[in-house]
Amino acid sequence: MGSREVLGQAARLASSGLLLQVLFRLITFVLNAFILRFLSKEIVGIVNVRLTLLYSTTVFLAREAFRRACLSGGAQRDWNQTFNLLWLTVPLGMFWSLLLGWVWLQLLEVPDPNAVPHYGSGVVLFGLSAVVELLGEPFWVLAQAQMFVKLKVIAESLSVILKSVLTAFLVLWSPHWGLYIFSLAQLFYTAVLVLCYVIYFTKLLGSSESTKQQTLPVSRMTDMLPSITRSRAFVNWKEAKLTWSFFKQSFLKQILTEGERYVMTFLNVLNFGDQGVYDIVNNLGSLVARLIFQPIEESFYIFFAKVLERGKDATLQKQEDMAVAATVLESLLKLALLAGLTITIFGFAYSQLALDIYGGVMLSSGSGPVLLRSYCLYVLLLAINGVTECFTFAAMSKEEVDRYNFTMLALSSSFLVLSYLLTQWCGSVGFILANCFNMGIRITQSLCFIHCYYRKSPHRPLVGLCLSPALLGAFALSGGITGISEVLLCCEQGWPARLAHVAVGALCLGMTVGTAFLTETRLIHFVRTQLGVSRLADKTL
């Protein structure tokens, strides 16, 4: 498959992922607003911070490295060895689930049973849900490698919708169940997700007339189960060594990704109620970031991993593939920068209004608006880092990945210390400031790698981080106008003034987008081209 065909599939995967993330976040947005009116902040804090941290840590440590290593394999791989490697995520997940569950029950502060009932059962069920989700890992990797876009969209959409419906029903009819509500809903979500993949491949492999079935590296469901033969090794040792490198890196990356939750959980810098408020604001602040950046990062990591040969110098790669990869990287950097700047500029002026509409005085007063404004700056760094790291991790050799782990180790240590110190100094905003610092270091590291990678080639993808003076002026003008509008119209003047404030923002946003269309013609052409490829591919499925 050529680089342009892979690019088309990655664009289709990203666009479908965007729709999927929109659905996810809209449901979560409404669900959290609903829950706030029926449950205490303490329960929300325990679920969204502590129990979710248990689940995400178990899943991340058990599978992240395996996913990255197995998705980096070539077309000539032995899939039986790959499946054997992927099934190791299940016992690894059991180990992490038991170890972390013991820590959560024995070493951490246990909440008041009267305020937060059934905490022990919640820990057990969240740990179990992580293990259940790992049972579907071989199916997920095969689907991603074959770029079965619609399968991922349908499976994850159906799972999250059913989870949300069950949660809302239990919250409405049995609020006294406490943590049982979220624990059962989480277990139900992972079971439905795995069943979707199993049912899909069962039907696909049972249909000999399907064109998709003929392209699969397996012919029956049992081929995806662990198998031992004397003629070959149990696993591909090259993939296994790469997995170990990614595992060391993923352990550190998890600390950076969920660092503030670890500090809150282990150092008790915030009480459970404040943790709940912080997490709500954090989720609201990351809404647009996850809608846009996460599916793009996941899809184009697969693109770069397929197009570029890991560890090879740029001059030794296929030049057509190098040109396509450079063009895509440049366009993605420009897109991430524009989206991040838009969120940062307009987020500063509309944070208080968004919180007031979403959660009322509980969120719009106190530290809520400052938290959300700080998060808008973090989103800009998050956008750029997602693109730079998805290229860097796809192009790095195993030795470079190992060296990068030392940097991640230093970042992890500094992040934990900095989070604690900044939290003592400026409260929950310190978590976001520490994240901004570490994200800036990670971006610098990736930019240095990309610069060195393309140094001997004629391509310069980092020019994607340069904007025209006219567009920068439009952003600055919009920031000034919306800032003045917030002071004059928001948020104590009533709904007419609020609507006027929104209208001012809409006009400024229209001016900024119009300027981008006139000045960033290469990016507009890239987006239109990939959307056209995505639509054409969808019609042919």
Coordinates of C-alpha atoms in Angstrom, one line a residue:
M1 CA 0.0 0.0 0.0
G2 CA 1.4 3.4 -1.0
S3 CA 1.9 6.3 1.3
R4 CA -1.0 8.3 -0.3
E5 CA -3.4 5.4 0.2
V6 CA -2.3 5.1 3.8
L7 CA -2.8 8.9 4.2
G8 CA -6.3 8.6 2.8
Q9 CA -7.1 5.8 5.3
A10 CA -5.6 7.8 8.2
A11 CA -7.7 10.9 7.2
R12 CA -10.8 8.7 7.2
L13 CA -9.9 7.3 10.6
A14 CA -9.3 10.8 12.0
S15 CA -12.5 12.3 10.6
S16 CA -14.5 9.4 11.9
G17 CA -12.6 9.7 15.2
L18 CA -13.6 13.3 15.4
L19 CA -17.3 12.4 15.1
L20 CA -16.8 9.7 17.7
Q21 CA -15.1 12.2 20.1
V22 CA -17.9 14.7 19.6
L23 CA -20.4 12.1 20.5
F24 CA -18.4 11.0 23.5
R25 CA -17.9 14.4 24.9
L26 CA -21.4 15.7 24.3
I27 CA -22.8 12.7 26.2
T28 CA -20.3 13.2 29.0
F29 CA -21.0 16.9 29.1
V30 CA -24.7 16.4 29.6
L31 CA -24.2 13.5 32.0
N32 CA -21.9 15.5 34.3
A33 CA -24.4 18.3 34.4
F34 CA -27.1 15.9 35.2
I35 CA -25.0 14.2 37.9
L36 CA -24.1 17.5 39.6
R37 CA -27.8 17.9 40.5
F38 CA -28.2 14.5 42.1
L39 CA -24.9 13.6 43.7
S40 CA -22.5 15.2 46.1
K41 CA -19.2 16.7 45.0
E42 CA -17.4 14.1 47.2
I43 CA -18.8 11.2 45.2
V44 CA -17.9 12.9 41.9
G45 CA -14.4 13.5 43.2
I46 CA -13.9 9.9 44.2
V47 CA -15.2 8.5 40.9
N48 CA -13.7 11.0 38.5
V49 CA -10.3 11.2 40.2
R50 CA -9.5 8.2 42.4
L51 CA -11.4 5.3 40.8
T52 CA -10.9 6.5 37.3
L53 CA -7.2 6.9 38.0
L54 CA -7.1 3.2 39.2
Y55 CA -8.8 2.1 36.0
S56 CA -6.7 4.3 33.6
T57 CA -3.4 3.4 35.3
T58 CA -4.1 -0.3 35.1
V59 CA -5.2 -0.2 31.5
F60 CA -2.4 2.2 30.4
L61 CA 0.4 0.2 32.0
A62 CA -0.9 -3.1 30.7
R63 CA -1.5 -2.2 27.1
E64 CA -0.1 1.1 25.9
A65 CA 3.4 -0.3 25.2
F66 CA 1.9 -3.4 23.4
R67 CA -0.3 -1.2 21.2
R68 CA 2.5 1.0 20.1
A69 CA 4.9 -1.8 19.4
C70 CA 2.4 -4.1 17.6
L71 CA 1.1 -1.2 15.4
S72 CA 4.6 -0.4 14.3
G73 CA 5.1 -3.9 12.8
G74 CA 5.4 -4.4 9.0
A75 CA 3.1 -6.2 6.6
Q76 CA 5.3 -9.3 6.6
R77 CA 5.0 -10.0 10.3
D78 CA 3.9 -13.3 11.8
W79 CA 0.5 -12.4 13.3
N80 CA 0.4 -15.5 15.5
Q81 CA 3.4 -14.1 17.4
T82 CA 1.8 -10.7 17.6
F83 CA -1.4 -12.1 19.0
N84 CA 0.7 -14.1 21.6
L85 CA 2.4 -10.9 22.6
L86 CA -0.9 -9.1 22.9
W87 CA -2.5 -11.7 25.1
L88 CA 0.2 -11.1 27.7
T89 CA -1.7 -7.8 28.4
V90 CA -4.3 -9.8 30.3
P91 CA -2.1 -11.4 33.0
L92 CA -0.2 -8.1 33.2
G93 CA -3.5 -6.3 33.7
M94 CA -4.4 -8.7 36.5
F95 CA -1.1 -8.0 38.2
W96 CA -1.5 -4.3 38.0
S97 CA -5.2 -4.5 39.1
L98 CA -4.4 -6.5 42.2
L99 CA -1.3 -4.4 43.1
L100 CA -3.0 -1.1 42.6
G101 CA -6.3 -2.3 44.2
W102 CA -4.4 -3.2 47.3
V103 CA -2.7 0.3 47.3
W104 CA -6.1 2.0 46.8
L105 CA -7.7 0.0 49.7
Q106 CA -4.9 -0.2 52.2
L107 CA -2.5 2.8 51.8
L108 CA -4.7 5.6 50.6
E109 CA -7.2 7.6 52.7
V110 CA -10.6 5.9 52.8
P111 CA -13.5 8.3 52.4
D112 CA -16.3 8.6 55.0
P113 CA -18.7 5.7 54.4
N114 CA -21.6 8.0 55.2
A115 CA -20.6 10.5 52.5
V116 CA -19.3 8.0 50.0
P117 CA -20.7 4.5 50.5
H118 CA -19.4 1.3 48.9
Y119 CA -15.8 2.5 48.3
G120 CA -14.3 -1.0 48.6
S121 CA -16.7 -2.5 46.0
G122 CA -15.9 0.4 43.7
V123 CA -12.2 -0.3 43.8
V124 CA -12.8 -4.0 43.0
L125 CA -15.2 -3.4 40.2
F126 CA -13.1 -0.7 38.5
G127 CA -10.1 -3.0 38.6
L128 CA -12.1 -5.8 37.2
S129 CA -13.4 -3.6 34.4
A130 CA -9.8 -2.9 33.4
V131 CA -9.0 -6.6 33.0
V132 CA -12.2 -7.2 31.0
E133 CA -11.3 -4.5 28.6
L134 CA -7.9 -6.1 28.0
L135 CA -9.5 -9.2 26.8
G136 CA -10.4 -7.3 23.6
E137 CA -6.8 -6.1 22.9
P138 CA -5.9 -8.5 20.1
F139 CA -9.1 -7.7 18.3
W140 CA -8.6 -3.9 18.7
V141 CA -5.0 -4.0 17.3
L142 CA -6.1 -6.1 14.3
A143 CA -8.9 -3.7 13.6
Q144 CA -6.5 -0.7 13.8
A145 CA -3.9 -2.4 11.7
Q146 CA -6.6 -3.1 9.0
M147 CA -8.0 0.4 9.5
F148 CA -11.6 -0.8 10.2
V149 CA -12.8 2.7 10.9
K150 CA -16.5 2.0 11.3
L151 CA -15.9 -0.8 13.7
K152 CA -14.2 1.4 16.2
V153 CA -16.8 4.2 15.8
I154 CA -19.7 1.9 16.3
A155 CA -18.2 -0.2 19.2
E156 CA -17.0 2.8 21.2
S157 CA -20.1 4.9 20.5
L158 CA -22.5 2.1 21.4
S159 CA -20.5 1.3 24.6
V160 CA -20.4 4.9 25.9
I161 CA -24.0 5.5 25.1
L162 CA -25.2 2.4 26.9
K163 CA -22.9 3.3 29.8
S164 CA -24.3 6.8 30.0
V165 CA -27.9 5.6 29.8
L166 CA -27.3 3.1 32.6
T167 CA -25.6 5.7 34.8
A168 CA -28.3 8.3 34.3
F169 CA -31.0 5.7 35.1
L170 CA -29.3 4.5 38.3
V171 CA -28.6 8.0 39.4
L172 CA -32.2 9.0 38.9
W173 CA -33.8 5.9 40.5
S174 CA -31.2 4.7 43.0
P175 CA -29.0 7.6 44.1
H176 CA -28.4 5.9 47.5
W177 CA -26.3 3.2 45.7
G178 CA -23.4 5.6 45.6
L179 CA -20.3 4.2 44.0
Y180 CA -22.2 1.1 42.9
I181 CA -23.8 3.2 40.2
F182 CA -20.5 4.2 38.5
S183 CA -18.8 0.9 39.2
L184 CA -21.5 -1.2 37.5
A185 CA -21.7 1.2 34.6
Q186 CA -18.0 1.1 34.1
L187 CA -18.0 -2.8 34.1
F188 CA -20.9 -2.8 31.7
Y189 CA -19.1 -0.4 29.4
T190 CA -16.0 -2.6 29.0
A191 CA -18.0 -5.7 28.6
V192 CA -20.1 -4.2 25.7
L193 CA -16.9 -2.8 24.1
V194 CA -15.2 -6.2 24.0
L195 CA -18.3 -8.0 22.8
C196 CA -18.7 -5.6 19.9
Y197 CA -15.2 -6.5 18.6
V198 CA -15.7 -10.2 19.2
I199 CA -19.1 -10.3 17.5
Y200 CA -17.8 -8.3 14.5
F201 CA -14.9 -10.6 13.8
T202 CA -17.0 -13.7 14.4
K203 CA -19.4 -12.6 11.7
L204 CA -16.6 -11.3 9.4
L205 CA -14.6 -14.5 9.5
G206 CA -17.7 -16.6 9.1
S207 CA -18.5 -14.9 5.8
S208 CA -16.2 -16.3 3.0
E209 CA -17.6 -13.9 0.4
S210 CA -16.6 -10.7 2.3
T211 CA -13.7 -8.8 0.6
K212 CA -12.5 -7.7 4.0
Q213 CA -12.3 -11.3 5.2
Q214 CA -10.0 -12.1 2.3
T215 CA -7.5 -9.4 3.3
L216 CA -7.3 -10.5 7.0
P217 CA -4.1 -12.3 8.2
V218 CA -6.4 -14.8 10.0
S219 CA -9.1 -17.2 8.7
R220 CA -10.9 -18.2 11.9
M221 CA -11.4 -16.9 15.5
T222 CA -9.1 -19.5 17.0
D223 CA -6.2 -18.0 15.0
M224 CA -6.4 -15.0 17.4
L225 CA -6.0 -17.1 20.5
P226 CA -2.6 -17.9 22.1
S227 CA -0.8 -20.7 20.3
I228 CA 2.5 -22.5 21.0
T229 CA 4.4 -24.3 18.2
R230 CA 7.9 -25.8 18.1
S231 CA 8.7 -24.3 14.7
R232 CA 8.9 -20.7 15.9
A233 CA 9.3 -18.6 19.0
F234 CA 6.3 -17.8 21.1
V235 CA 6.6 -14.1 20.4
N236 CA 8.5 -11.9 17.9
W237 CA 11.5 -10.8 20.0
K238 CA 12.0 -7.6 18.1
E239 CA 8.4 -6.6 18.9
A240 CA 8.9 -7.8 22.5
K241 CA 12.0 -5.6 23.0
L242 CA 10.3 -2.7 21.4
T243 CA 7.4 -3.3 23.8
W244 CA 9.7 -3.2 26.8
S245 CA 11.2 0.1 25.6
F246 CA 7.7 1.6 25.1
F247 CA 6.7 0.1 28.5
K248 CA 9.4 2.1 30.3
Q249 CA 8.3 5.2 28.4
S250 CA 4.6 4.6 29.0
F251 CA 5.1 4.3 32.7
L252 CA 6.7 7.7 32.8
K253 CA 4.2 9.2 30.3
Q254 CA 1.3 8.0 32.5
I255 CA 2.8 10.0 35.4
L256 CA 2.9 13.1 33.2
T257 CA -0.5 12.5 31.8
E258 CA -2.3 11.9 35.1
G259 CA 0.2 13.6 37.3
E260 CA -2.2 16.0 39.0
R261 CA -4.5 13.1 39.9
Y262 CA -1.6 11.2 41.4
V263 CA -0.6 14.2 43.5
M264 CA -4.3 14.7 44.6
T265 CA -4.6 11.0 45.4
F266 CA -1.4 10.3 47.2
L267 CA -0.5 13.7 48.8
N268 CA -4.1 14.8 49.7
V269 CA -3.5 18.4 48.7
L270 CA -7.2 18.8 47.9
N271 CA -10.2 17.3 49.7
F272 CA -12.6 15.1 47.8
G273 CA -15.1 17.9 47.1
D274 CA -12.4 20.2 45.7
Q275 CA -11.1 17.3 43.6
G276 CA -14.6 16.9 42.1
V277 CA -14.8 20.6 41.2
Y278 CA -11.3 20.5 39.7
D279 CA -12.1 17.5 37.6
I280 CA -15.3 19.0 36.3
V281 CA -13.5 22.1 35.2
N282 CA -10.6 20.0 33.8
N283 CA -13.0 17.9 31.7
L284 CA -14.8 21.0 30.5
G285 CA -11.4 22.6 29.6
S286 CA -10.3 19.5 27.7
L287 CA -13.6 19.1 25.8
V288 CA -12.5 20.7 22.6
A289 CA -8.9 19.5 22.9
R290 CA -10.0 15.8 23.0
L291 CA -12.6 16.4 20.3
I292 CA -10.0 17.6 17.9
F293 CA -6.5 16.5 18.9
Q294 CA -6.7 13.0 20.2
P295 CA -8.3 11.3 17.2
I296 CA -5.8 13.2 14.9
E297 CA -2.9 12.1 17.0
E298 CA -4.0 8.4 17.1
S299 CA -4.8 8.2 13.4
F300 CA -1.7 10.0 12.1
Y301 CA 0.6 8.0 14.4
I302 CA -0.6 5.0 12.4
F303 CA 0.1 6.9 9.2
F304 CA 3.6 7.9 10.1
A305 CA 4.4 4.4 11.5
K306 CA 3.3 2.8 8.2
V307 CA 5.0 5.3 5.9
L308 CA 8.3 5.7 7.7
E309 CA 10.7 2.9 8.4
R310 CA 11.6 3.1 12.1
G311 CA 15.1 4.1 12.9
K312 CA 16.2 4.9 9.4
D313 CA 17.8 8.2 8.5
A314 CA 15.6 10.6 6.4
T315 CA 18.0 10.3 3.4
L316 CA 17.5 6.5 3.4
Q317 CA 13.7 6.5 3.3
K318 CA 11.7 6.4 0.1
Q319 CA 11.7 10.0 -1.1
E320 CA 8.0 10.0 -2.1
D321 CA 7.1 8.8 1.4
M322 CA 9.3 11.4 2.9
A323 CA 7.7 14.2 0.9
V324 CA 4.2 13.1 1.9
A325 CA 5.2 12.7 5.5
A326 CA 6.8 16.2 5.6
T327 CA 3.7 17.8 4.0
V328 CA 1.3 16.0 6.4
L329 CA 3.5 17.0 9.4
E330 CA 3.7 20.6 8.3
S331 CA -0.1 20.8 7.8
L332 CA -0.9 19.1 11.1
L333 CA 1.4 21.5 13.0
K334 CA -0.3 24.4 11.4
L335 CA -3.8 23.0 12.1
A336 CA -2.9 22.3 15.8
L337 CA -1.4 25.8 16.2
L338 CA -4.5 27.5 14.8
A339 CA -6.9 25.4 16.8
G340 CA -4.9 25.9 20.0
L341 CA -4.6 29.6 19.6
T342 CA -8.3 29.9 18.9
I343 CA -9.2 28.0 22.1
T344 CA -6.7 30.1 24.1
I345 CA -7.7 33.5 22.8
F346 CA -11.4 33.0 23.0
G347 CA -11.3 30.8 26.1
F348 CA -9.9 33.6 28.2
A349 CA -13.0 35.8 27.6
Y350 CA -15.7 33.1 27.8
S351 CA -14.5 30.8 30.7
Q352 CA -16.7 32.4 33.3
L353 CA -19.8 32.4 31.1
A354 CA -19.3 28.7 30.2
L355 CA -18.9 27.7 33.8
D356 CA -21.9 29.7 34.9
I357 CA -24.1 28.0 32.2
Y358 CA -22.8 24.5 32.9
G359 CA -22.6 24.4 36.7
G360 CA -24.0 27.6 38.1
V361 CA -22.5 29.6 40.9
M362 CA -20.7 26.5 42.3
L363 CA -18.3 26.5 39.3
S364 CA -18.4 30.2 38.1
S365 CA -17.4 31.6 41.5
G366 CA -14.1 31.0 43.3
S367 CA -11.2 29.5 41.4
G368 CA -13.3 28.0 38.6
P369 CA -12.8 30.7 35.9
V370 CA -9.1 31.0 36.7
L371 CA -8.7 27.2 36.3
L372 CA -10.5 27.2 33.0
R373 CA -8.5 30.2 31.6
S374 CA -5.2 28.5 32.6
Y375 CA -6.4 25.3 31.0
C376 CA -7.0 27.2 27.7
L377 CA -3.2 28.0 27.6
Y378 CA -2.5 24.4 28.3
V379 CA -4.6 23.3 25.4
L380 CA -2.4 25.2 23.0
L381 CA 0.6 23.3 24.2
L382 CA -1.3 20.1 24.2
A383 CA -2.3 20.5 20.6
I384 CA 1.3 21.1 19.4
N385 CA 2.7 18.3 21.6
G386 CA 0.2 15.7 20.2
V387 CA 1.3 16.3 16.7
T388 CA 5.1 16.4 17.4
E389 CA 5.1 13.3 19.5
C390 CA 3.0 11.2 17.2
F391 CA 5.7 11.8 14.5
T392 CA 8.6 11.4 16.9
F393 CA 7.4 8.1 18.4
A394 CA 6.7 6.7 14.9
A395 CA 10.2 7.6 13.6
M396 CA 12.4 6.9 16.6
S397 CA 14.6 3.8 16.7
K398 CA 14.5 1.6 19.7
E399 CA 17.8 3.1 21.0
E400 CA 16.3 6.6 20.6
V401 CA 13.2 5.6 22.4
D402 CA 15.4 4.3 25.3
R403 CA 17.3 7.6 25.4
Y404 CA 14.1 9.5 25.4
N405 CA 13.0 7.6 28.5
F406 CA 15.7 9.3 30.5
T407 CA 14.3 12.6 29.6
M408 CA 10.8 11.4 30.5
L409 CA 12.1 10.2 33.9
A410 CA 13.5 13.7 34.7
L411 CA 10.2 15.3 33.5
S412 CA 8.2 12.9 35.7
S413 CA 10.2 13.7 38.8
S414 CA 10.2 17.4 38.2
F415 CA 6.5 17.4 37.4
L416 CA 5.6 15.7 40.7
V417 CA 7.7 18.1 42.7
L418 CA 6.6 21.2 40.8
S419 CA 2.9 20.2 41.1
Y420 CA 3.2 19.9 44.8
L421 CA 5.0 23.2 45.2
L422 CA 2.8 25.1 42.9
T423 CA -0.3 23.7 44.5
Q424 CA 0.9 24.8 47.9
W425 CA 1.4 28.3 46.4
C426 CA -1.6 28.9 44.2
G427 CA -4.0 26.0 44.8
S428 CA -5.4 23.8 42.1
V429 CA -4.2 26.2 39.4
G430 CA -0.7 24.9 40.2
F431 CA -1.6 21.5 38.6
I432 CA -2.2 23.2 35.3
L433 CA 0.9 25.4 35.5
A434 CA 3.0 22.3 36.2
N435 CA 1.4 20.6 33.2
C436 CA 2.3 23.6 31.0
F437 CA 5.9 23.5 32.1
N438 CA 6.3 19.9 31.3
M439 CA 4.4 20.0 28.1
G440 CA 6.8 22.8 26.9
I441 CA 9.8 20.6 27.7
R442 CA 8.3 17.7 25.8
I443 CA 7.5 19.9 22.8
T444 CA 11.1 21.2 22.7
Q445 CA 12.4 17.6 22.8
S446 CA 10.2 16.6 19.9
L447 CA 11.0 19.7 17.9
C448 CA 14.8 19.0 18.3
F449 CA 14.3 15.4 17.0
I450 CA 12.2 16.6 14.0
H451 CA 14.7 19.3 13.1
C452 CA 17.6 16.8 13.2
Y453 CA 15.6 14.2 11.3
Y454 CA 14.9 16.5 8.4
R455 CA 18.2 18.4 8.5
K456 CA 19.8 16.6 5.5
S457 CA 16.6 16.6 3.4
P458 CA 15.1 19.5 1.4
H459 CA 11.9 19.3 3.5
R460 CA 11.2 21.8 6.4
P461 CA 7.9 20.7 8.1
L462 CA 8.5 22.9 11.1
V463 CA 7.6 26.0 9.1
G464 CA 4.0 24.9 10.0
L465 CA 4.5 26.6 13.3
C466 CA 4.9 30.0 11.6
L467 CA 1.8 32.1 11.1
S468 CA 1.3 35.2 8.9
P469 CA 1.5 38.6 10.5
A470 CA -2.1 39.3 9.4
L471 CA -3.4 36.2 11.2
L472 CA -1.5 37.0 14.3
G473 CA -2.9 40.5 14.3
A474 CA -6.4 39.1 13.9
F475 CA -5.9 36.9 17.0
A476 CA -4.5 39.8 19.0
L477 CA -7.4 42.1 18.0
S478 CA -10.0 39.4 18.8
G479 CA -8.4 38.8 22.2
G480 CA -8.6 42.5 23.1
I481 CA -12.2 43.0 21.9
T482 CA -13.6 39.9 23.6
G483 CA -11.7 40.8 26.8
I484 CA -13.3 44.3 26.9
S485 CA -16.7 42.7 26.1
E486 CA -16.4 40.3 29.1
V487 CA -15.7 43.2 31.5
L488 CA -18.7 45.2 30.1
L489 CA -21.2 42.5 29.5
C490 CA -20.5 39.4 31.5
C491 CA -21.7 37.9 33.7
E492 CA -23.8 40.0 36.2
Q493 CA -25.8 42.0 33.6
G494 CA -28.5 39.4 32.8
W495 CA -29.1 37.2 29.7
P496 CA -29.4 40.1 27.1
A497 CA -25.9 41.2 28.0
R498 CA -24.6 37.7 27.9
L499 CA -26.1 37.1 24.5
A500 CA -24.4 40.4 23.3
H501 CA -21.1 39.1 24.7
V502 CA -21.6 35.8 22.7
A503 CA -22.4 37.9 19.6
V504 CA -19.2 39.9 19.9
G505 CA -17.2 36.6 20.2
A506 CA -18.9 35.2 17.1
L507 CA -18.0 38.2 15.0
C508 CA -14.4 38.1 16.2
L509 CA -14.2 34.4 15.5
G510 CA -15.6 34.9 12.0
M511 CA -13.0 37.6 11.3
T512 CA -10.2 35.3 12.5
V513 CA -11.4 32.3 10.5
G514 CA -11.8 34.5 7.4
T515 CA -8.3 35.8 7.8
A516 CA -7.0 32.2 8.1
F517 CA -8.8 31.2 4.9
L518 CA -7.1 34.1 3.1
T519 CA -3.6 33.6 4.5
E520 CA -3.2 29.9 5.1
T521 CA -4.0 28.6 1.6
R522 CA -1.8 25.5 1.8
L523 CA -3.5 24.3 5.0
I524 CA -6.9 24.9 3.5
H525 CA -6.0 22.9 0.5
F526 CA -4.7 20.0 2.6
V527 CA -7.8 19.9 4.8
R528 CA -10.1 20.0 1.7
T529 CA -8.1 17.3 0.0
Q530 CA -8.1 14.9 2.9
L531 CA -11.8 15.5 3.6
G532 CA -12.4 14.7 0.0
V533 CA -10.4 11.5 0.2
S534 CA -12.2 10.6 3.4
R535 CA -15.7 11.0 1.8
L536 CA -14.6 9.1 -1.3
A537 CA -13.3 6.2 0.8
D538 CA -16.5 6.1 2.8
K539 CA -18.6 5.9 -0.3
T540 CA -16.5 2.9 -1.5
L541 CA -16.9 0.9 1.7

